[in-house]
PDB file of C-alpha atoms in Angstrom:
ATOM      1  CA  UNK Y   1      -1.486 -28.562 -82.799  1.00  0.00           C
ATOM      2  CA  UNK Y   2      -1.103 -24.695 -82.955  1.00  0.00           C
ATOM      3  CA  UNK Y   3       1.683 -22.836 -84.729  1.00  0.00           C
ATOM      4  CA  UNK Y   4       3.439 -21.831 -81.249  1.00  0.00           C
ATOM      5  CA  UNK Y   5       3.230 -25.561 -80.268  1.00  0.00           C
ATOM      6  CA  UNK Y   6       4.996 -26.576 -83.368  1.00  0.00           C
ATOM      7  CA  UNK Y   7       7.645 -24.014 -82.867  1.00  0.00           C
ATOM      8  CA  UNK Y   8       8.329 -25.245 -79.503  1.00  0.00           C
ATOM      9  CA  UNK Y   9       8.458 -29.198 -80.800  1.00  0.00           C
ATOM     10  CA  UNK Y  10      11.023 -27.879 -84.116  1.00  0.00           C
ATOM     11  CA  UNK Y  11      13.038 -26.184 -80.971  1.00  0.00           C
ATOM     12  CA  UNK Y  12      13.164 -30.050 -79.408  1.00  0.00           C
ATOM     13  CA  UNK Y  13      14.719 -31.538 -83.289  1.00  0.00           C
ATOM     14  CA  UNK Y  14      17.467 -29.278 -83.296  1.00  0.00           C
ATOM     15  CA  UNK Y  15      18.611 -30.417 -79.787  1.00  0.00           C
ATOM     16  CA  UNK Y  16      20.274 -33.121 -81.620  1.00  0.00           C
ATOM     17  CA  UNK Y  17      21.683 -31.630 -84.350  1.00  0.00           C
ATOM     18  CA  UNK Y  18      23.738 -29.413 -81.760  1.00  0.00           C
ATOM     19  CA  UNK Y  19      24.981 -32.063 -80.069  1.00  0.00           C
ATOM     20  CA  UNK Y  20      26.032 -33.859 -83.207  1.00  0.00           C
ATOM     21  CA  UNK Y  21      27.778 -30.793 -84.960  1.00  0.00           C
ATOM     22  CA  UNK Y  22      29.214 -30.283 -80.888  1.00  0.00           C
ATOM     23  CA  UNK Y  23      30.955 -33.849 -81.172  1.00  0.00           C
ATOM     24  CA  UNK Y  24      31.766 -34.824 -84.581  1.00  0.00           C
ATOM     25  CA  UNK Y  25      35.084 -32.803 -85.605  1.00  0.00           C
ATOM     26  CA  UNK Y  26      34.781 -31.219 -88.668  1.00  0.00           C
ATOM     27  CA  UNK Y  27      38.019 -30.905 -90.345  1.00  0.00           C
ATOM     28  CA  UNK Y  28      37.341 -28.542 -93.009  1.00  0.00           C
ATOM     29  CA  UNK Y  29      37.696 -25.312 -91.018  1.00  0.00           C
ATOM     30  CA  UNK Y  30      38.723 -23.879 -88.065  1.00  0.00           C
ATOM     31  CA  UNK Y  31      38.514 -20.295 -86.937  1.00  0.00           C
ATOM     32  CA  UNK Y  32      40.904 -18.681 -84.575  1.00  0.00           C
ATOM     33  CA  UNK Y  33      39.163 -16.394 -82.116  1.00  0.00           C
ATOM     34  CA  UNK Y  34      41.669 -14.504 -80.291  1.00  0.00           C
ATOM     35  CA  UNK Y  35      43.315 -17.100 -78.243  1.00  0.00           C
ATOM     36  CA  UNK Y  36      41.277 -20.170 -79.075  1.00  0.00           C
ATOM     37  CA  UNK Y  37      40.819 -22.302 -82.028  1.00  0.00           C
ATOM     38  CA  UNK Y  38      37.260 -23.345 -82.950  1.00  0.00           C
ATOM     39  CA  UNK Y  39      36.137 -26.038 -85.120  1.00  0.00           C
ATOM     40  CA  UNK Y  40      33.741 -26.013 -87.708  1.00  0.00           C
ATOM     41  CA  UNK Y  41      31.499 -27.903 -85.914  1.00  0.00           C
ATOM     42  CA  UNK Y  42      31.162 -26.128 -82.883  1.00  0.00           C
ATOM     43  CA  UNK Y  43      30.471 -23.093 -85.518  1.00  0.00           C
ATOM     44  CA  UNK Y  44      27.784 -24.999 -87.158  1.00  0.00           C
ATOM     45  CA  UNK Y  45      26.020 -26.266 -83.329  1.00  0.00           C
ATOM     46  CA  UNK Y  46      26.726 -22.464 -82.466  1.00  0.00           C
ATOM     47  CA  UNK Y  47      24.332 -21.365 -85.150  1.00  0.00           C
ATOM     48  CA  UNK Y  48      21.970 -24.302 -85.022  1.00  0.00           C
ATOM     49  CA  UNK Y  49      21.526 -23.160 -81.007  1.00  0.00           C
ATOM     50  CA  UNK Y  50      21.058 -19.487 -81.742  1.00  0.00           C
ATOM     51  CA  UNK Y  51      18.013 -20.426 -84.276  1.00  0.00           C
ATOM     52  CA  UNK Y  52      16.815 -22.914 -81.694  1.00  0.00           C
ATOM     53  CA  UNK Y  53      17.307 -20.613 -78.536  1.00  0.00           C
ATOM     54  CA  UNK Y  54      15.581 -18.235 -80.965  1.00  0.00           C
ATOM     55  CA  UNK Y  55      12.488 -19.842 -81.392  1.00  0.00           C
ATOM     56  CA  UNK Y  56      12.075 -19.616 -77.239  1.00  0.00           C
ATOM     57  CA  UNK Y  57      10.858 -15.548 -77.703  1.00  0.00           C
ATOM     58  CA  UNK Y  58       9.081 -16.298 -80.925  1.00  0.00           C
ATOM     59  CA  UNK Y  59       6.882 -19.268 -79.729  1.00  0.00           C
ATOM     60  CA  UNK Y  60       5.613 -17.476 -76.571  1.00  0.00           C
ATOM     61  CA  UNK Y  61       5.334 -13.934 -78.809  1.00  0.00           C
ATOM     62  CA  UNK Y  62       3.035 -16.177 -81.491  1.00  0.00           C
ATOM     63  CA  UNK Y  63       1.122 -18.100 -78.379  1.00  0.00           C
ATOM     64  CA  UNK Y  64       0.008 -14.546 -76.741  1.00  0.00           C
ATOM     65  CA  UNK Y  65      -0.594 -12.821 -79.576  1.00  0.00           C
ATOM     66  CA  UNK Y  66      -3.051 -14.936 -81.278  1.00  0.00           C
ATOM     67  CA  UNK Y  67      -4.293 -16.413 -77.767  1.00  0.00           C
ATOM     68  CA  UNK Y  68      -2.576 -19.757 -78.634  1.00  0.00           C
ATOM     69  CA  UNK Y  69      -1.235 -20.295 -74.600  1.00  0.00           C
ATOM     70  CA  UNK Y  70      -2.090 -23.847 -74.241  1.00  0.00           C
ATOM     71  CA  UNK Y  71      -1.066 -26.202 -71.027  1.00  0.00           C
ATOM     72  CA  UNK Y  72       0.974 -28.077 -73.680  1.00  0.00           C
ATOM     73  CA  UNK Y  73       3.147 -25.194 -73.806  1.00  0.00           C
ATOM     74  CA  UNK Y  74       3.025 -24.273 -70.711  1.00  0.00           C
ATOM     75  CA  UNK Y  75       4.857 -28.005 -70.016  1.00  0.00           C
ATOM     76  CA  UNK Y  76       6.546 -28.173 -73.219  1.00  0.00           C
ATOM     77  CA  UNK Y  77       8.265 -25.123 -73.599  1.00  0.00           C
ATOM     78  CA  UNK Y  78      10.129 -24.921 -71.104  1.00  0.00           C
ATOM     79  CA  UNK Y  79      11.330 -28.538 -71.472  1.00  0.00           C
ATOM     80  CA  UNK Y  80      12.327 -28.220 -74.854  1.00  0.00           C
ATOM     81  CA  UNK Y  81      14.859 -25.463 -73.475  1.00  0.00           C
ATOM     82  CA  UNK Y  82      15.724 -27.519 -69.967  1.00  0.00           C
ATOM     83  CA  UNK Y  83      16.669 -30.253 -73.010  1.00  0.00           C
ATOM     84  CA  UNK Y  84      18.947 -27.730 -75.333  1.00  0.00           C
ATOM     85  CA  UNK Y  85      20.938 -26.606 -72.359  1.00  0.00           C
ATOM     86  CA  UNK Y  86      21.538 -29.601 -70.973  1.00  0.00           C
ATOM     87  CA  UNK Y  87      22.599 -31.692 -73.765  1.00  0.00           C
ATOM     88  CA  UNK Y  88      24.958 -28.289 -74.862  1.00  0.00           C
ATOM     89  CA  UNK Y  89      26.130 -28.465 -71.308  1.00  0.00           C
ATOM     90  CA  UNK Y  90      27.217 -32.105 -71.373  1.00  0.00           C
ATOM     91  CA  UNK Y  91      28.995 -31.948 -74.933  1.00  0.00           C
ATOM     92  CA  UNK Y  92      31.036 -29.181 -73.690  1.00  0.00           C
ATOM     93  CA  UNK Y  93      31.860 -30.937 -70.279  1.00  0.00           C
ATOM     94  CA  UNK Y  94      32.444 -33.650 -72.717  1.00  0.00           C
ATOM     95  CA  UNK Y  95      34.772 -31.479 -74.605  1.00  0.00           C
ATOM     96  CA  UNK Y  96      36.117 -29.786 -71.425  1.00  0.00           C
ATOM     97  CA  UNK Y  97      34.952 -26.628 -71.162  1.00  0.00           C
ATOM     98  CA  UNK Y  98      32.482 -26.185 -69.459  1.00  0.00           C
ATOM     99  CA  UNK Y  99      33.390 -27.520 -65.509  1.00  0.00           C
ATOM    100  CA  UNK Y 100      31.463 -29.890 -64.429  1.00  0.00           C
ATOM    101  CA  UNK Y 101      29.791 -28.963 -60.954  1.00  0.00           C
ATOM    102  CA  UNK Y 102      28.725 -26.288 -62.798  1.00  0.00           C
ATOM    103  CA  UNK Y 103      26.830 -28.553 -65.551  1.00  0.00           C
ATOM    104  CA  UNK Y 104      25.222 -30.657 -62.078  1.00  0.00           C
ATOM    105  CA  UNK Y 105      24.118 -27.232 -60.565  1.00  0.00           C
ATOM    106  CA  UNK Y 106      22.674 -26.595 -63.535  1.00  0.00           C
ATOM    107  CA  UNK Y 107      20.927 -30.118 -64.397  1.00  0.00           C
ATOM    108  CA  UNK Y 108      20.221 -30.333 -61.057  1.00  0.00           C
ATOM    109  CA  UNK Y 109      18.352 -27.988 -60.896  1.00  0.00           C
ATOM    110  CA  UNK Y 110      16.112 -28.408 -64.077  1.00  0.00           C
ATOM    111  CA  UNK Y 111      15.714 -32.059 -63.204  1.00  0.00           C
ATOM    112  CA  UNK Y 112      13.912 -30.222 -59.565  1.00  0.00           C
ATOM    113  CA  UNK Y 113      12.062 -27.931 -61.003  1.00  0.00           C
ATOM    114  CA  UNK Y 114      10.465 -30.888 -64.133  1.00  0.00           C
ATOM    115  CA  UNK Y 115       9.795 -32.760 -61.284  1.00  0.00           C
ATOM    116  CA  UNK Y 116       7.811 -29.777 -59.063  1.00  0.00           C
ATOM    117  CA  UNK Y 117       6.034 -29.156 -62.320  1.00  0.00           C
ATOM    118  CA  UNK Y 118       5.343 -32.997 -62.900  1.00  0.00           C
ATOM    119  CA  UNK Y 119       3.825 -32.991 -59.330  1.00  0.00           C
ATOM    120  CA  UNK Y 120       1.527 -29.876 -59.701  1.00  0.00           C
ATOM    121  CA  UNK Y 121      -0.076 -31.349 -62.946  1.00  0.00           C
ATOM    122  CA  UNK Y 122      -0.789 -34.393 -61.027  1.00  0.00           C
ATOM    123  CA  UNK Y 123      -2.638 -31.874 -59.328  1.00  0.00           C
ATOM    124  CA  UNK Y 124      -4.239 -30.686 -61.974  1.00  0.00           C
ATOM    125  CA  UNK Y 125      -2.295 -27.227 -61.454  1.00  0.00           C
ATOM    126  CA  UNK Y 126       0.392 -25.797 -64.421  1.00  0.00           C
ATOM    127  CA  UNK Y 127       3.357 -23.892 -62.882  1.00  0.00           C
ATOM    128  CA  UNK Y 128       4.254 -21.806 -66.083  1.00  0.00           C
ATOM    129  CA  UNK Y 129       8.179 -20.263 -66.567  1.00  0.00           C
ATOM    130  CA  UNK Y 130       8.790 -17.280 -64.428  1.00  0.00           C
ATOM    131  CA  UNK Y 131      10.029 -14.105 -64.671  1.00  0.00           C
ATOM    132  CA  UNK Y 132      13.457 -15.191 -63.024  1.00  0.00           C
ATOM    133  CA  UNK Y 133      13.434 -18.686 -64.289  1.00  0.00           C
ATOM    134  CA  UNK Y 134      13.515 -17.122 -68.061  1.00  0.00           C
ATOM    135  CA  UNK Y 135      16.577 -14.567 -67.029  1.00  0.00           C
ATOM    136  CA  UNK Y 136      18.174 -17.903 -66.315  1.00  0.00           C
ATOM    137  CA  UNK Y 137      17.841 -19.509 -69.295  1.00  0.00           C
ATOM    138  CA  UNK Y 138      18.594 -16.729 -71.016  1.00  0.00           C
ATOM    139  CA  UNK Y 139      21.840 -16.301 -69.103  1.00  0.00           C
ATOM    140  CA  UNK Y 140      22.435 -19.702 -69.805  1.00  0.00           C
ATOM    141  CA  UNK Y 141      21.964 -19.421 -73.557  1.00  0.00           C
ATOM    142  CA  UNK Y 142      24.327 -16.415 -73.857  1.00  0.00           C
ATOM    143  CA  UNK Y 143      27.202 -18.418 -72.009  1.00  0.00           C
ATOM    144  CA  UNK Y 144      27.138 -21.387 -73.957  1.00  0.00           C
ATOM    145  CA  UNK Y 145      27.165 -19.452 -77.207  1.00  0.00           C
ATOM    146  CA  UNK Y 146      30.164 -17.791 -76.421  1.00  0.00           C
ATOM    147  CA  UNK Y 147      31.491 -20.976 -75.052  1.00  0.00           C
ATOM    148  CA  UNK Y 148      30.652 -22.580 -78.667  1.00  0.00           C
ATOM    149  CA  UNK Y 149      31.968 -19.190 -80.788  1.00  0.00           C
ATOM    150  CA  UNK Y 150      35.026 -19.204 -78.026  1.00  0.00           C
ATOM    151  CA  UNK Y 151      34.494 -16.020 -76.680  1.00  0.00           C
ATOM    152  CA  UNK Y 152      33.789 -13.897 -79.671  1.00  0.00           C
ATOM    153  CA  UNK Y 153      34.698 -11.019 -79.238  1.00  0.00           C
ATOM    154  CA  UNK Y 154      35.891 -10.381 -76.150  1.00  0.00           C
ATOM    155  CA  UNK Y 155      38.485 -12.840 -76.390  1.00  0.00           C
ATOM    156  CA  UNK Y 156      40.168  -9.969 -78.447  1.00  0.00           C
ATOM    157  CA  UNK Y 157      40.323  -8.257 -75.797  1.00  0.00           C
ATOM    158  CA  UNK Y 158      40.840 -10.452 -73.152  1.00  0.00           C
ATOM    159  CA  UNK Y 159      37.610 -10.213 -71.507  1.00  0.00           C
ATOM    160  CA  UNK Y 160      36.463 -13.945 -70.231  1.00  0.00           C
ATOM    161  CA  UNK Y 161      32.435 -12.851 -70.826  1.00  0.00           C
ATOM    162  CA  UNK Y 162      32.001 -16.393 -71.660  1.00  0.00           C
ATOM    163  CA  UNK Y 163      33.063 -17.667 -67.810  1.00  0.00           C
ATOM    164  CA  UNK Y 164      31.456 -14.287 -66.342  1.00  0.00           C
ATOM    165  CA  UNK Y 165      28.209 -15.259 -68.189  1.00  0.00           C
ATOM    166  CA  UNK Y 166      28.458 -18.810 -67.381  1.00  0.00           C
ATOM    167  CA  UNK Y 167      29.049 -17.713 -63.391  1.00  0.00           C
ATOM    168  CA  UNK Y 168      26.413 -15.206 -63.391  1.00  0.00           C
ATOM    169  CA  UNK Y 169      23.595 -18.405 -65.136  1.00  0.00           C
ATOM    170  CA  UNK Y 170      24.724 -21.046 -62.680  1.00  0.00           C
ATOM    171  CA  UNK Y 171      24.174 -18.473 -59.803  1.00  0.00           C
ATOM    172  CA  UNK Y 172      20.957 -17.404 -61.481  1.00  0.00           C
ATOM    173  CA  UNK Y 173      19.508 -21.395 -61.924  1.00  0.00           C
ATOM    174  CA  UNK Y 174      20.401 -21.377 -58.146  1.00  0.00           C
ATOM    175  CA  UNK Y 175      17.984 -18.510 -57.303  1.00  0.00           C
ATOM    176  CA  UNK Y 176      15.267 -19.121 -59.788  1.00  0.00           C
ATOM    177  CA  UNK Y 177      15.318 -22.884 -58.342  1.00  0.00           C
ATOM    178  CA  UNK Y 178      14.716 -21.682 -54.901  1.00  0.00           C
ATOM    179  CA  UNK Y 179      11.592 -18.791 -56.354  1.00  0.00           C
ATOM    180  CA  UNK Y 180       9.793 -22.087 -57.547  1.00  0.00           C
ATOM    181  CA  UNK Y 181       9.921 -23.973 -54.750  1.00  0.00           C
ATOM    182  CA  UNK Y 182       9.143 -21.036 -52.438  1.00  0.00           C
ATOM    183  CA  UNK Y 183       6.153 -19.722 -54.490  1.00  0.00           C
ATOM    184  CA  UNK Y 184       4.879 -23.554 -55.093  1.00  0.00           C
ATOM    185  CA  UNK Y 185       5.962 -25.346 -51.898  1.00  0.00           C
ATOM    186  CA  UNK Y 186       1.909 -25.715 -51.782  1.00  0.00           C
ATOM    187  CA  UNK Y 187       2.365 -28.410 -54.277  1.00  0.00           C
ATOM    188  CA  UNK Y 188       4.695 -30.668 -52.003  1.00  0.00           C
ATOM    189  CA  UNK Y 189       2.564 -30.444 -49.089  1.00  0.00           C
ATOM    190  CA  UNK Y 190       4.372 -27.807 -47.189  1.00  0.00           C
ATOM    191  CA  UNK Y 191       2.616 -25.191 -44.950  1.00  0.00           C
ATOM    192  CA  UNK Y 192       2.126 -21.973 -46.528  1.00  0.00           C
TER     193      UNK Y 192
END
């Protein structure tokens, strides 16, 4: 297993040490952010999904570099970041706030786009990440940060940029999940 593979599978660990540090209250601090009180935990699964949502850029950086792009990667990495975003979503539907169609949209929408990929390597074929489908997770990363941090800092000055960004990656997951089943609709059978 290459270094960028390994990456990728550390990126998978931490999905549960987010959602742990998301649900277990941890009394011993709480931060104020400008209209919202955040606990310690959500701090702690805050910092544990910026390393993990970090390791996205760095294990595709590492697998072109060196020439490391392997069709376990091409499967893997994106699922390892369809599985941090939605566990993250759920805890904070969980905790109530994050709404919840917007989680389904969301899920939804990885859950099609696993199982258009799942199809296509039945095929023998790898549908890698595109362009559009990384601005969405990216988008997606952002707003759940600042959902975890509660809006840091532009709660100070009252400017929601955690719903804004949340908004802007459900509408996002909606038109990257309609690229890859335009560009691919080969793989179900459909007319070209």
């Amino acid at each position: 297993m290459n270094l960028a593979n390994r990456i990728t599978i550390a990126r998978m660990i931490m999905v549960p040490i987010v959602m742990l540090f998301l649900l277990v209250r941890i009394p011993l601090f709480q931060v104020y952010t400008g209209g919202r009180i955040i606990s310690g935990g959500e701090l702690i699964a805050a910092f544990v999904f910026i390393i993990a949502a970090s390791t996205d850029s760095l294990d595709g950086y590492i697998a072109r570099k060196r020439k490391l792009i392997t069709n376990f990667g091409k499967f893997m990495d994106p699922l390892a970041d369809k599985l941090l975003v939605s566990t993250s979503l759920i805890c904070l539907v969980a905790l109530q706030k994050v709404p919840a169609w917007i989680a389904i949209i969301i899920i939804a929408r990885e859950f099609a786009v696993t199982g258009l990929r799942a199809v296509a390597s039945s095929e023998g074929e790898v549908i890698a990440a595109s362009g559009l489908g990384k601005w969405k997770t990216a988008l997606q990363m952002i707003a759940l940060v600042e959902i975890m941090i509660g809006d840091f800092p532009f709660s100070y000055i009252g400017i929601p940029f955690d719903v804004i960004t949340l908004y802007a990656a459900a509408i996002m997951t909606v038109i990257s999940g309609i690229d890859y089943f335009m560009k691919n609709r080969h793989v179900l059978g459909a007319q070209s």
